[in-house]
Structures are given as structure tokens and as C-alpha cells.
Amino acid sequence: MSAVATFLTSTIGRKVLMALTGILLILFLVTHLAANLLILVDAEAYNAYSHALISNPLIYIAEAGLIALFVAHFASGILIYAQGRAARPSSYKDDRWAGGTSKKSFSSSTMILSGAFFLLFVPLHVWGFKFGTYYDAGNGIRDLHRLVVEEFQNPLLVAFYVVGMAILGLHMWHAFGSAFESLGVTQRDTLRRTGNVIAVVLAGGFMIIPLAIFFLGGGQ
Amino acid sequence: MENMTLNLRIWRQASDSDSGELVDYTVRNVSPDMSFLEVLDVVNDDIVKSGNEPVAYDYDCREGICGSCSLVINGVAHGPREATTACQLFMRHFSDGDTITVEPWRAKAFPVVKDLVVDRSAFDRIQAAGGYVSFDTGGACDANEILVPKEAADAAMDAAACIGCGACVAACKNASAELFVGAKVTQFALLPQGQGERDRRVLAMVEQMQEEGFGPCSNEGECQAVCPKEISVAHIQTLHREYTRASMRRIFGAG
Ligand code: HEM
Ligand code: FES
């Protein structure tokens, strides 16, 4: 096996890959949230922003990159989960958390489930918005704002997004600190606290959009 | 404190191929000053008197330094006390009438030999893969001949405190050995004598760790919480840096 393959298929290399792809996905989510909050502020600015994005040919490279990050992340996530299960074939009859300095949590214990949810969520989300109804805002600009506001009149869809973003927060609660630890950073308590703030800000920030549109009508 | 009556639920398993089960034993007259292993001795006395097979469990020093004892007590490796091996766990931390579950370390890499005894030779094979300095360091030189920064000496000493009991593996949901391997790698990586074989050591030890069937690290840190020597997960982070560095040096032809 080549030295590169040995590294990438090692338990540690796989975690380094998970951490790097995970951190880049979080960075994407931060920019995605910042841009989407424009929906609540200024419809025209939001449409102009999304037009600028999709009219740039580099968007295809960026999209391919995002897909690659996502696939690499969840593929290694599933492999890591499977390896962990294989290493503990018989389970404890009495299994308790150690407490003390341990950072084991509901979040860390459900990473595979919260992660798997995004395999469902992301395709539905892209299908609903990117490939949703095309409204023209004039001048060849897509009125994406109108689509978002229309979609979020549906209480079921609002509920799906609120629950979905809670699950995102659940993944992030453990993910952020864990990623930097996988990369060898030792400031554990600081990382965990930062991760918890990021989890709440990301999940809460994304939740505000459907909730504000549904209850307040959303910045027309 | 009065003597206690305890209800022990002990894992009995004839061999690795046997499926095993929890068996209930009642022990009376347990003094709060007894250690957990002494209670098992009393249980075994009773079992032997009734003509049955005593419970097999590992021990040697009974003073918390050899790393032989290996019991999961009430779902936690080495039991409820922090920084304490099972042999140093005293019964004053339990109350009269308690039901206490006792299980072996559970990991694919630690097959059960019998009852509570598991085969931990996987750790020896990881050590043998690189956990030493192989070149001749010559005769004893003056203590200050090779200068070691105080911080590095202290950190290496902390890593060297690992007694190799395997509680980290037992506590981890992935049965990962990274706390153990991290401690063994760090101990040398920080010292001048460890530099010559730094890359080779971490690559070989990690490879052996995987071959033995230990799982990956999910950064929960149950290992540090149960470690009787309070080995820090910082050693896992060091292991990740050391392994990544050595791999990159190999990939780019420097190692
Ligand atoms: C919104 C997209 C996602 C982001 C931003 C994200 C981010 C992260 C980060 C930063 C980590 C920490 C990595 C580490 O511990 O080194 C992580 C862990 C994990 N992710 Fe994701 N993730 C996402 C989607 C997914 C998906 C689709 C799966 C698919 C099953 C998944 C499964 C996992 C698992 C299982 C872990 C824990 C690995 C372990 O046990 O150590 N994630 N994620
Ligand atoms: S018997 Fe030696 S550490 Fe417990």
C-alpha cells in the first residue's frame, strides 16, 4: 500500500480526514447562515447575492468541492463507526458513563444518527430550494426570496427545518471540539466551550429563518 | 461503619468461546476496610467450600502499581473512584445492601481467558513493535550531559506513569487503545533519546494497534476519566500529531 493510502485508511488518518472535512463543512455552514440571514433583511440584496453566486462559473468547482467534502466525511464517519463496533463485539451488561473529566454526552453518543440524518436532509433541502420553482425577479435574476417565503408558509416544512437544525446543533455540540482534538490540539476545555457556542449559534441562526417567515411574514 | 452484606453479580465465562452470564453471589460481613479484591477472595472461599469453581480474576501487586487487576465494576472500569485501581478500591465506598455488577474488560483485542481474566498480550505486542529505544546509549554519563527541558521531563514522566492495565480500552465505546499508545509514544517523543526512532516507533506501534483490532478514537474521553494514573487525553492528541507528522515525512520521502 502506498504511504498515502496507509495514512488515509489508518484509524488516525481517517479521523484527521473527518476532522478536516468536518471543519470545512462548518466553515461553509457559517457563510451559508450569514448569507441566508439576508432573507430576513432585504429580499433584493438576497436575490442579488444568490445571483452573483450561481452566475459565477467557479460555482461548479465549489459545488463539486462541497459534495466531495460531504462524501469523504460521511464515508469515513460510517467506517469509523463500523470499526468501533467491531472492536467491542460483546457489550457490557451494566454500562455507565464514567463522569468526571469525560466529555461523553448525548451528542457524542449519537454522532452516527445525527450525521445519518443529513444524508436525508441535504438532498431534500437542495431539491426543495436549488431545484425548486423558478420565479423571475426581472433582469434574468431568480426570485429565490419568493420561493423561500412561499415554502415556509407550510407548517410541516417549518417543523422539519426546526427539528433538522436542532439535529445539526446536536452534531456540532461534540463535532467542533472533537475535530480540533483529532488534529492534535490539546486545549480541550476551551475547544468544547467554543464548540457548544458554535452549535447553538448555527442551529439557532438557521432556525430563525423559517420561524420568522412563518410567524412574522419574513422581511418583504 | 458497620460490616455490610453485598449482592455481587459476577460475570462467569468458562472460555472465550463460551457465551458467559452474570451469576449472583451474596457476601456477608464485608468490612468497609476490605479492598474489592478481598471481597472476591471471600466470595471464592465460599464457592470453593461448596465444591465449585472459584471466580478467576487477575491481580498481582494489590497496591495499584502493576496494572494487573482489571474489573468493570458497576459499569465503570476500575469502579466508581477516580484515579483508583480495583485493588485499591475500598468497600467503604459502597453501602450495605448494594448490588454490584462485576464484568471483565470487553474488547475484541482482549479475549476472555476465563471469567474476569482477559488476555492483554495485545498491549505487549504494541510495545514490542516500537515502545523502546533500541540503540546503545553507552555507559552512564553525567546527569546533565544531555539537557532535557523541565516541562518535557515532567510530561514524559506523566506519560510513563501508565501501568498498561487496559482500563482505557475497557471504558471506550470503540475499545480504542489510543490513550495507552499515546502515552507510550509521547514518553519517548519528548525526550532526546527517543528522537532517533521517533517516526519508525509511532508508525509501527499504530500499525500494530490496528492489527490487534482496537478501534478509533471518538474523543469522548471516558479513558482519561477511568485511568487510575490519570493519563491525560493530551497524549492522544500528541499521538495524532506524531502519527500525522511521521506519515507526512514518509509520504514526502523525508522519513
Ligand atoms: C452538515 C454536515 C456535517 C458537518 C458540518 C459535520 C461535521 C463534523 C465534525 C467537525 C466532526 C468531528 C470530526 C472529528 O471527530 O474529528 C464530525 C464527526 C462525525 N460525523 Fe459529521 N458532519 C456533517 C455530516 C455528517 C454526515 C452526513 C455523517 C454521516 C453519517 C456524519 C457522521 C459523523 C460521525 C459518525 C462523526 C463522529 C466520528 C467519531 O466517532 O469520531 N457527519 N462531523
Ligand atoms: S493488582 Fe496491581 S494494580 Fe491492581
PDB file of C-alpha atoms in Angstrom, chain A residues 3-4 6-7 9-13 15-16 80-81 83-105 108-109 174 178-179 181-188 192, chain B residues 11 22 72 74-76 82 101 103-108 169-175 178 206 209-210 213-222 224-226 233-234 237 239-241 243-244 247-248 250-251:
ATOM      1  CA  ALA A   3       2.210   5.741   2.124  1.00  0.00           C
ATOM      2  CA  VAL A   4      -0.770   7.978   1.305  1.00  0.00           C
ATOM      3  CA  THR A   6      -1.731   3.728   4.570  1.00  0.00           C
ATOM      4  CA  PHE A   7      -2.300   7.083   6.234  1.00  0.00           C
ATOM      5  CA  THR A   9      -7.009   4.122   5.861  1.00  0.00           C
ATOM      6  CA  SER A  10      -5.420   4.207   9.338  1.00  0.00           C
ATOM      7  CA  THR A  11      -7.744   4.865  12.259  1.00  0.00           C
ATOM      8  CA  ILE A  12      -5.884   8.103  12.982  1.00  0.00           C
ATOM      9  CA  GLY A  13      -5.635   9.236   9.348  1.00  0.00           C
ATOM     10  CA  LYS A  15     -10.081  10.850  11.919  1.00  0.00           C
ATOM     11  CA  VAL A  16      -7.771  13.563  10.572  1.00  0.00           C
ATOM     12  CA  ILE A  80     -15.156   4.760  11.910  1.00  0.00           C
ATOM     13  CA  TYR A  81     -18.457   3.806  13.452  1.00  0.00           C
ATOM     14  CA  GLN A  83     -14.637  -0.108  13.222  1.00  0.00           C
ATOM     15  CA  GLY A  84     -15.642   0.968  16.702  1.00  0.00           C
ATOM     16  CA  ARG A  85     -18.466  -1.554  16.820  1.00  0.00           C
ATOM     17  CA  ALA A  86     -16.220  -4.338  15.530  1.00  0.00           C
ATOM     18  CA  ALA A  87     -13.684  -3.592  18.278  1.00  0.00           C
ATOM     19  CA  ARG A  88     -16.311  -4.173  21.003  1.00  0.00           C
ATOM     20  CA  PRO A  89     -18.203  -7.310  19.907  1.00  0.00           C
ATOM     21  CA  SER A  90     -19.804  -8.076  23.286  1.00  0.00           C
ATOM     22  CA  SER A  91     -21.377  -5.232  25.208  1.00  0.00           C
ATOM     23  CA  TYR A  92     -21.406  -4.614  28.956  1.00  0.00           C
ATOM     24  CA  LYS A  93     -24.461  -5.824  30.835  1.00  0.00           C
ATOM     25  CA  ASP A  94     -24.107  -2.799  33.083  1.00  0.00           C
ATOM     26  CA  ASP A  95     -22.770   0.112  31.058  1.00  0.00           C
ATOM     27  CA  ARG A  96     -22.418   3.534  32.661  1.00  0.00           C
ATOM     28  CA  TRP A  97     -20.677   6.791  31.835  1.00  0.00           C
ATOM     29  CA  ALA A  98     -17.592   7.453  33.903  1.00  0.00           C
ATOM     30  CA  GLY A  99     -18.363  11.111  34.631  1.00  0.00           C
ATOM     31  CA  GLY A 100     -15.502  13.188  35.996  1.00  0.00           C
ATOM     32  CA  THR A 101     -13.397  14.668  33.187  1.00  0.00           C
ATOM     33  CA  SER A 102     -15.202  12.691  30.473  1.00  0.00           C
ATOM     34  CA  LYS A 103     -16.846  14.657  27.664  1.00  0.00           C
ATOM     35  CA  LYS A 104     -19.160  11.821  26.708  1.00  0.00           C
ATOM     36  CA  SER A 105     -22.591  13.249  26.082  1.00  0.00           C
ATOM     37  CA  SER A 108     -21.161  12.316  21.260  1.00  0.00           C
ATOM     38  CA  SER A 109     -23.156   9.097  21.609  1.00  0.00           C
ATOM     39  CA  HIS A 174     -19.484  17.334  20.017  1.00  0.00           C
ATOM     40  CA  SER A 178     -13.623  16.743  18.640  1.00  0.00           C
ATOM     41  CA  ALA A 179     -12.347  17.837  15.230  1.00  0.00           C
ATOM     42  CA  GLU A 181      -8.656  17.270  19.121  1.00  0.00           C
ATOM     43  CA  SER A 182      -8.378  14.840  16.216  1.00  0.00           C
ATOM     44  CA  LEU A 183      -5.952  17.301  14.630  1.00  0.00           C
ATOM     45  CA  GLY A 184      -3.854  17.296  17.786  1.00  0.00           C
ATOM     46  CA  VAL A 185      -4.935  20.485  19.551  1.00  0.00           C
ATOM     47  CA  THR A 186      -4.774  19.997  23.329  1.00  0.00           C
ATOM     48  CA  GLN A 187      -6.841  22.932  24.685  1.00  0.00           C
ATOM     49  CA  ARG A 188      -9.772  20.662  25.341  1.00  0.00           C
ATOM     50  CA  ARG A 192     -15.501  22.278  23.893  1.00  0.00           C
TER      51      ARG A 192
ATOM     52  CA  TRP B  11     -19.532 -12.484  35.101  1.00  0.00           C
ATOM     53  CA  LEU B  22     -23.879 -12.903  35.256  1.00  0.00           C
ATOM     54  CA  VAL B  72     -15.508  -3.298  35.335  1.00  0.00           C
ATOM     55  CA  ASN B  74     -20.986  -1.206  38.143  1.00  0.00           C
ATOM     56  CA  GLY B  75     -20.369  -0.355  34.506  1.00  0.00           C
ATOM     57  CA  VAL B  76     -17.174   1.641  35.052  1.00  0.00           C
ATOM     58  CA  GLU B  82     -11.354   8.371  40.266  1.00  0.00           C
ATOM     59  CA  THR B 101     -22.030  -5.857  38.899  1.00  0.00           C
ATOM     60  CA  GLU B 103     -17.548  -7.720  34.445  1.00  0.00           C
ATOM     61  CA  PRO B 104     -14.287  -8.243  32.538  1.00  0.00           C
ATOM     62  CA  TRP B 105     -12.710  -5.710  30.126  1.00  0.00           C
ATOM     63  CA  ARG B 106     -14.660  -6.159  26.912  1.00  0.00           C
ATOM     64  CA  ALA B 107     -12.779  -5.757  23.658  1.00  0.00           C
ATOM     65  CA  LYS B 108     -12.132  -7.835  20.568  1.00  0.00           C
ATOM     66  CA  VAL B 169      -9.765   0.237  26.223  1.00  0.00           C
ATOM     67  CA  ALA B 170     -12.411  -1.162  28.563  1.00  0.00           C
ATOM     68  CA  ALA B 171     -14.041   2.251  29.021  1.00  0.00           C
ATOM     69  CA  CYS B 172     -14.032   3.356  25.386  1.00  0.00           C
ATOM     70  CA  LYS B 173     -17.138   2.653  23.328  1.00  0.00           C
ATOM     71  CA  ASN B 174     -14.805   1.857  20.401  1.00  0.00           C
ATOM     72  CA  ALA B 175     -12.386  -0.192  22.530  1.00  0.00           C
ATOM     73  CA  GLU B 178      -5.103   5.367  21.778  1.00  0.00           C
ATOM     74  CA  VAL B 206      -0.072   2.389  15.388  1.00  0.00           C
ATOM     75  CA  MET B 209      -2.594  -1.280  17.368  1.00  0.00           C
ATOM     76  CA  GLN B 210      -4.813  -1.585  14.282  1.00  0.00           C
ATOM     77  CA  GLY B 213      -8.346  -4.868  16.373  1.00  0.00           C
ATOM     78  CA  PHE B 214      -8.528  -1.820  18.670  1.00  0.00           C
ATOM     79  CA  GLY B 215     -10.974   0.810  17.442  1.00  0.00           C
ATOM     80  CA  PRO B 216     -10.651   4.506  16.537  1.00  0.00           C
ATOM     81  CA  CYS B 217     -10.838   7.446  18.972  1.00  0.00           C
ATOM     82  CA  SER B 218     -14.096   9.420  19.139  1.00  0.00           C
ATOM     83  CA  ASN B 219     -12.693  11.997  21.575  1.00  0.00           C
ATOM     84  CA  GLU B 220     -15.185  11.333  24.338  1.00  0.00           C
ATOM     85  CA  GLY B 221     -12.508  10.952  26.981  1.00  0.00           C
ATOM     86  CA  GLU B 222     -14.009   8.128  29.043  1.00  0.00           C
ATOM     87  CA  GLN B 224      -8.960   9.625  30.929  1.00  0.00           C
ATOM     88  CA  ALA B 225     -11.862   9.576  33.375  1.00  0.00           C
ATOM     89  CA  VAL B 226     -11.259   5.938  34.354  1.00  0.00           C
ATOM     90  CA  VAL B 233      -6.136  12.630  26.604  1.00  0.00           C
ATOM     91  CA  ALA B 234      -3.499  15.205  25.626  1.00  0.00           C
ATOM     92  CA  GLN B 237      -3.661  14.445  20.694  1.00  0.00           C
ATOM     93  CA  LEU B 239      -0.257  10.639  19.176  1.00  0.00           C
ATOM     94  CA  HIS B 240      -2.313  12.164  16.362  1.00  0.00           C
ATOM     95  CA  ARG B 241       0.339  14.820  15.756  1.00  0.00           C
ATOM     96  CA  TYR B 243       1.478   9.846  13.600  1.00  0.00           C
ATOM     97  CA  THR B 244       0.459  12.527  11.108  1.00  0.00           C
ATOM     98  CA  SER B 247       3.179   9.765   7.855  1.00  0.00           C
ATOM     99  CA  MET B 248       3.774  13.072   6.067  1.00  0.00           C
ATOM    100  CA  ARG B 250       7.112   9.128   4.829  1.00  0.00           C
ATOM    101  CA  ILE B 251       4.781  10.408   2.091  1.00  0.00           C
TER     102      ILE B 251
END
